[in-house]
Amino acid sequence: MNPEPGGGTNGEPRPARHPEADDPVLVVHVLSGASHCPPEVRRLIESLAAVTATELVSDLAGGAALTDRVTALARLHTIIDAELGRTIAAAVTADALPHSPVTHLERSAAWSRAGASRTVTATRFTARHREIGQMWRRGAVSTEVVAALARGLQQMPFDIEQQIVAAVTPELKRMSVAEVKELVSRALDLLPSQDRDAAEQHDYDRRGVWWTTHGGMTMIKADLPDVDGTAVTAALTALAESLRVEGDGLTSGQRRADALTTIVNSAAAHGDLPASAAGLP
């Protein structure tokens, strides 16, 4: 029997192509500025381009296929995140990145700082806890869950961190981000007072502000203890809202940038800032 027009070699229909899909454009965009990308990653990109070029049929008959497509792509998303983390770790070891991993993801891949920070945090955590790293690379736990556990345990002495990780690992793939945060919070409450003090001092010692310049701009990064960080972000948020003008078209990030500059200029105008060798800006 001859195959139907447009069918495969065995007479099975080929997936319909999306009329607006443009595979070469996707491949070229992803590989832009990445001419040394290894062949196996190129093949993955080309396969993904083929997936994006298929027509999606949203009828009752195709409902099961759409559901499974969502499930599989979501798991694949996590696996790619984990593989990105593994590659970031290798690049950091080789001192191959031109900037910090978070900054590189922001500038080169248009990631948000929050998303980049989650992946980098999960990467560093799974370097210490390989079983969770294996679960992440299989897509059994999400990047958000791993990052939430990592951030919660930053306050813990390492020996206690290991105990909590050992206890939570068998259940982690069934836990939500909220449940992980609740568990870590309860574990922190159970710490002896001297351990809580040590954890708070550890957080305080990690504080810092860094900046780099690029293309006429200055990128500022800060790590602040919870109380100080809350005070700073609350001040910036409140001042940013007070500067809002109807129809100005500014993003919340632009308003916060204006608020930060306003705070510095106000302190300088009142003589509260010591002059540097170059003078005040």
Short mmCIF file of C-alpha atoms in Angstrom, two decimals:
data_model
loop_
_atom_site.label_atom_id
_atom_site.label_comp_id
_atom_site.label_asym_id
_atom_site.label_seq_id
_atom_site.Cartn_x
_atom_site.Cartn_y
_atom_site.Cartn_z
CA MET A 1 0.00 0.00 0.00
CA ASN A 2 1.33 3.42 -0.93
CA PRO A 3 1.77 5.95 1.86
CA GLU A 4 -0.54 8.89 2.08
CA PRO A 5 0.77 12.15 0.64
CA GLY A 6 3.17 13.73 3.09
CA GLY A 7 3.51 10.47 5.01
CA GLY A 8 6.68 8.84 6.30
CA THR A 9 8.47 5.92 4.75
CA ASN A 10 6.11 3.47 6.48
CA GLY A 11 2.99 5.35 5.61
CA GLU A 12 2.86 7.03 9.04
CA PRO A 13 2.06 10.75 8.93
CA ARG A 14 4.93 13.10 9.59
CA PRO A 15 4.41 15.77 12.29
CA ALA A 16 3.00 18.91 10.71
CA ARG A 17 5.41 21.82 10.66
CA HIS A 18 4.51 25.07 12.36
CA PRO A 19 3.89 27.61 9.59
CA GLU A 20 5.79 30.39 11.43
CA ALA A 21 8.75 28.27 12.48
CA ASP A 22 12.13 29.22 11.06
CA ASP A 23 14.64 26.59 12.18
CA PRO A 24 17.83 28.20 10.78
CA VAL A 25 17.05 31.45 12.57
CA LEU A 26 16.72 29.66 15.92
CA VAL A 27 19.97 27.74 15.43
CA VAL A 28 21.86 30.84 14.29
CA HIS A 29 20.54 32.85 17.24
CA VAL A 30 21.50 30.25 19.84
CA LEU A 31 24.99 29.82 18.36
CA SER A 32 25.59 33.55 17.89
CA GLY A 33 28.94 34.40 19.47
CA ALA A 34 29.43 30.72 20.40
CA SER A 35 31.46 29.48 17.42
CA HIS A 36 33.40 27.01 19.57
CA CYS A 37 30.24 25.23 20.75
CA PRO A 38 30.94 21.44 20.76
CA PRO A 39 29.21 19.19 18.19
CA GLU A 40 27.00 17.36 20.70
CA VAL A 41 25.50 20.66 21.88
CA ARG A 42 25.00 21.77 18.26
CA ARG A 43 23.08 18.56 17.57
CA LEU A 44 20.89 19.20 20.62
CA ILE A 45 20.12 22.71 19.38
CA GLU A 46 19.23 21.41 15.92
CA SER A 47 16.97 18.75 17.44
CA LEU A 48 15.24 21.38 19.55
CA ALA A 49 14.77 23.53 16.45
CA ALA A 50 12.99 20.59 14.81
CA VAL A 51 10.74 20.25 17.86
CA THR A 52 9.79 23.94 17.78
CA ALA A 53 8.93 23.58 14.07
CA THR A 54 6.12 21.07 14.65
CA GLU A 55 2.47 22.09 14.62
CA LEU A 56 0.63 21.66 17.92
CA VAL A 57 -2.89 20.29 17.55
CA SER A 58 -5.06 21.34 20.49
CA ASP A 59 -8.00 18.96 20.11
CA LEU A 60 -9.35 16.27 22.40
CA ALA A 61 -7.68 13.50 20.43
CA GLY A 62 -4.27 15.09 20.89
CA GLY A 63 -4.78 15.97 24.55
CA ALA A 64 -2.72 13.08 25.93
CA ALA A 65 0.15 13.88 23.57
CA LEU A 66 0.11 17.54 24.63
CA THR A 67 0.09 16.57 28.31
CA ASP A 68 3.06 14.23 27.85
CA ARG A 69 4.85 16.86 25.77
CA VAL A 70 4.50 19.35 28.64
CA THR A 71 5.78 16.77 31.15
CA ALA A 72 8.76 15.70 29.04
CA LEU A 73 9.80 19.24 28.09
CA ALA A 74 9.56 20.37 31.73
CA ARG A 75 11.82 17.50 32.81
CA LEU A 76 14.19 18.27 29.95
CA HIS A 77 14.31 21.91 31.08
CA THR A 78 15.56 20.79 34.50
CA ILE A 79 18.10 18.40 32.99
CA ILE A 80 19.48 21.15 30.74
CA ASP A 81 19.68 23.44 33.78
CA ALA A 82 21.72 20.80 35.61
CA GLU A 83 23.98 20.24 32.60
CA LEU A 84 24.47 24.00 32.37
CA GLY A 85 25.47 23.94 36.04
CA ARG A 86 27.97 21.13 35.41
CA THR A 87 29.47 23.11 32.54
CA ILE A 88 29.61 26.31 34.62
CA ALA A 89 31.56 24.45 37.31
CA ALA A 90 34.07 23.22 34.73
CA ALA A 91 34.36 26.70 33.18
CA VAL A 92 35.00 28.27 36.60
CA THR A 93 37.68 25.67 37.35
CA ALA A 94 39.33 26.47 34.01
CA ASP A 95 38.91 30.24 34.60
CA ALA A 96 37.26 30.36 31.17
CA LEU A 97 34.40 32.81 31.78
CA PRO A 98 35.00 36.53 31.16
CA HIS A 99 32.75 37.46 34.10
CA SER A 100 31.19 35.75 37.10
CA PRO A 101 28.76 32.96 36.09
CA VAL A 102 25.69 35.02 37.04
CA THR A 103 26.88 38.06 35.11
CA HIS A 104 27.78 35.89 32.10
CA LEU A 105 24.29 34.37 31.99
CA GLU A 106 22.75 37.85 32.26
CA ARG A 107 24.83 39.39 29.50
CA SER A 108 25.25 36.48 27.08
CA ALA A 109 21.93 34.67 27.43
CA ALA A 110 19.51 37.40 28.59
CA TRP A 111 18.80 35.54 31.83
CA SER A 112 17.33 37.35 34.80
CA ARG A 113 19.64 37.77 37.78
CA ALA A 114 17.24 35.70 39.90
CA GLY A 115 17.21 32.81 37.43
CA ALA A 116 20.97 32.87 36.95
CA SER A 117 21.54 33.02 40.70
CA ARG A 118 19.28 29.99 41.27
CA THR A 119 21.22 27.86 38.79
CA VAL A 120 24.63 28.94 40.10
CA THR A 121 23.53 28.38 43.72
CA ALA A 122 22.25 24.89 42.87
CA THR A 123 25.51 24.16 41.03
CA ARG A 124 27.70 25.04 44.01
CA PHE A 125 25.48 23.09 46.40
CA THR A 126 25.42 19.91 44.33
CA ALA A 127 29.21 19.99 44.09
CA ARG A 128 29.15 19.28 47.84
CA HIS A 129 26.20 16.88 47.77
CA ARG A 130 26.58 14.54 44.81
CA GLU A 131 23.44 12.46 45.40
CA ILE A 132 21.27 15.56 45.07
CA GLY A 133 23.33 16.51 42.02
CA GLN A 134 22.48 13.17 40.42
CA MET A 135 18.78 13.70 41.15
CA TRP A 136 18.98 17.16 39.58
CA ARG A 137 20.69 15.85 36.44
CA ARG A 138 17.99 13.18 36.05
CA GLY A 139 15.26 15.81 36.30
CA ALA A 140 13.94 14.27 39.53
CA VAL A 141 14.21 17.55 41.47
CA SER A 142 13.86 21.05 40.09
CA THR A 143 16.48 23.77 40.09
CA GLU A 144 14.21 25.86 42.34
CA VAL A 145 14.01 23.10 44.97
CA VAL A 146 17.78 22.54 45.00
CA ALA A 147 18.46 26.29 45.22
CA ALA A 148 15.93 26.71 48.05
CA LEU A 149 17.62 23.95 50.04
CA ALA A 150 21.04 25.41 49.34
CA ARG A 151 20.06 28.92 50.41
CA GLY A 152 18.34 27.71 53.53
CA LEU A 153 21.37 25.71 54.61
CA GLN A 154 23.85 28.54 54.07
CA GLN A 155 23.31 29.46 57.72
CA MET A 156 24.19 25.98 58.97
CA PRO A 157 27.56 24.64 60.08
CA PHE A 158 28.67 22.09 57.48
CA ASP A 159 28.31 19.07 59.75
CA ILE A 160 24.68 19.99 60.47
CA GLU A 161 24.12 20.73 56.77
CA GLN A 162 25.27 17.19 55.98
CA GLN A 163 22.88 15.70 58.54
CA ILE A 164 19.90 17.64 57.17
CA VAL A 165 20.78 16.75 53.57
CA ALA A 166 21.05 13.07 54.46
CA ALA A 167 17.63 13.18 56.14
CA VAL A 168 15.85 15.13 53.40
CA THR A 169 17.35 13.50 50.28
CA PRO A 170 14.99 10.48 50.16
CA GLU A 171 11.96 12.82 50.25
CA LEU A 172 13.30 15.72 48.22
CA LYS A 173 11.78 14.75 44.88
CA ARG A 174 8.32 14.87 46.45
CA MET A 175 8.82 18.27 48.14
CA SER A 176 7.83 21.70 46.90
CA VAL A 177 9.94 24.83 47.30
CA ALA A 178 7.64 26.00 50.12
CA GLU A 179 8.02 22.66 51.94
CA VAL A 180 11.82 22.81 51.64
CA LYS A 181 11.88 26.34 53.08
CA GLU A 182 9.60 25.27 55.95
CA LEU A 183 11.78 22.26 56.75
CA VAL A 184 14.96 24.32 56.79
CA SER A 185 13.32 26.97 58.97
CA ARG A 186 12.27 24.34 61.52
CA ALA A 187 15.73 22.77 61.49
CA LEU A 188 17.28 26.17 62.19
CA ASP A 189 14.94 26.66 65.16
CA LEU A 190 16.14 23.35 66.62
CA LEU A 191 19.79 24.38 66.55
CA PRO A 192 21.44 25.00 69.93
CA SER A 193 21.82 28.71 70.66
CA GLN A 194 25.58 28.66 70.11
CA ASP A 195 25.09 27.14 66.66
CA ARG A 196 22.47 29.79 65.77
CA ASP A 197 24.89 32.52 66.85
CA ALA A 198 27.63 30.96 64.75
CA ALA A 199 25.25 30.75 61.78
CA GLU A 200 24.30 34.41 62.12
CA GLN A 201 27.96 35.42 62.37
CA HIS A 202 28.70 33.31 59.28
CA ASP A 203 26.03 35.20 57.33
CA TYR A 204 27.33 38.54 58.58
CA ASP A 205 30.89 37.67 57.55
CA ARG A 206 29.69 36.92 54.00
CA ARG A 207 28.52 40.51 53.46
CA GLY A 208 30.05 42.49 50.63
CA VAL A 209 29.51 44.88 47.73
CA TRP A 210 31.25 44.52 44.37
CA TRP A 211 31.06 46.37 41.06
CA THR A 212 32.37 46.10 37.53
CA THR A 213 32.20 48.58 34.66
CA HIS A 214 31.14 47.70 31.13
CA GLY A 215 30.04 49.72 28.11
CA GLY A 216 29.62 52.98 29.99
CA MET A 217 27.63 51.29 32.77
CA THR A 218 28.47 50.05 36.27
CA MET A 219 27.10 46.71 37.48
CA ILE A 220 26.75 46.51 41.28
CA LYS A 221 26.32 43.29 43.23
CA ALA A 222 25.79 43.00 46.97
CA ASP A 223 25.40 40.25 49.56
CA LEU A 224 23.80 41.58 52.76
CA PRO A 225 22.60 39.83 55.92
CA ASP A 226 18.82 39.38 56.06
CA VAL A 227 18.02 42.35 58.32
CA ASP A 228 20.32 44.75 56.47
CA GLY A 229 19.20 43.49 53.09
CA THR A 230 15.55 43.95 54.03
CA ALA A 231 16.24 47.51 55.19
CA VAL A 232 18.07 48.42 51.97
CA THR A 233 15.50 46.88 49.63
CA ALA A 234 12.61 48.42 51.61
CA ALA A 235 14.21 51.88 51.34
CA LEU A 236 14.85 51.51 47.61
CA THR A 237 11.33 50.21 46.98
CA ALA A 238 9.68 53.00 48.94
CA LEU A 239 11.75 55.75 47.31
CA ALA A 240 11.27 54.19 43.85
CA GLU A 241 7.50 54.30 44.34
CA SER A 242 7.66 57.93 45.44
CA LEU A 243 9.51 58.80 42.23
CA ARG A 244 6.85 57.18 40.04
CA VAL A 245 5.33 59.52 37.47
CA GLU A 246 2.22 58.46 35.58
CA GLY A 247 3.09 57.47 32.04
CA ASP A 248 6.88 57.73 32.43
CA GLY A 249 7.31 54.24 30.97
CA LEU A 250 10.06 53.29 33.43
CA THR A 251 10.53 49.72 34.60
CA SER A 252 10.70 48.87 38.31
CA GLY A 253 14.45 48.21 37.88
CA GLN A 254 14.97 51.68 36.40
CA ARG A 255 13.04 53.25 39.25
CA ARG A 256 15.15 51.41 41.83
CA ALA A 257 18.31 52.57 40.03
CA ASP A 258 17.06 56.15 40.21
CA ALA A 259 16.23 55.65 43.89
CA LEU A 260 19.74 54.41 44.67
CA THR A 261 21.29 57.40 42.89
CA THR A 262 18.91 59.74 44.73
CA ILE A 263 19.94 58.32 48.12
CA VAL A 264 23.65 58.76 47.34
CA ASN A 265 23.17 62.29 45.99
CA SER A 266 21.11 63.23 49.05
CA ALA A 267 23.80 61.96 51.43
CA ALA A 268 26.47 63.81 49.43
CA ALA A 269 24.46 67.05 49.45
CA HIS A 270 24.17 66.91 53.24
CA GLY A 271 27.89 66.39 53.71
CA ASP A 272 27.39 62.92 55.14
CA LEU A 273 29.85 61.25 52.76
CA PRO A 274 33.63 61.61 53.07
CA ALA A 275 35.32 62.73 49.87
CA SER A 276 37.50 60.21 48.08
CA ALA A 277 40.80 61.06 46.43
CA ALA A 278 38.87 61.80 43.24
CA GLY A 279 36.22 63.81 45.09
CA LEU A 280 32.51 63.08 45.31
CA PRO A 281 30.69 62.25 42.04
#
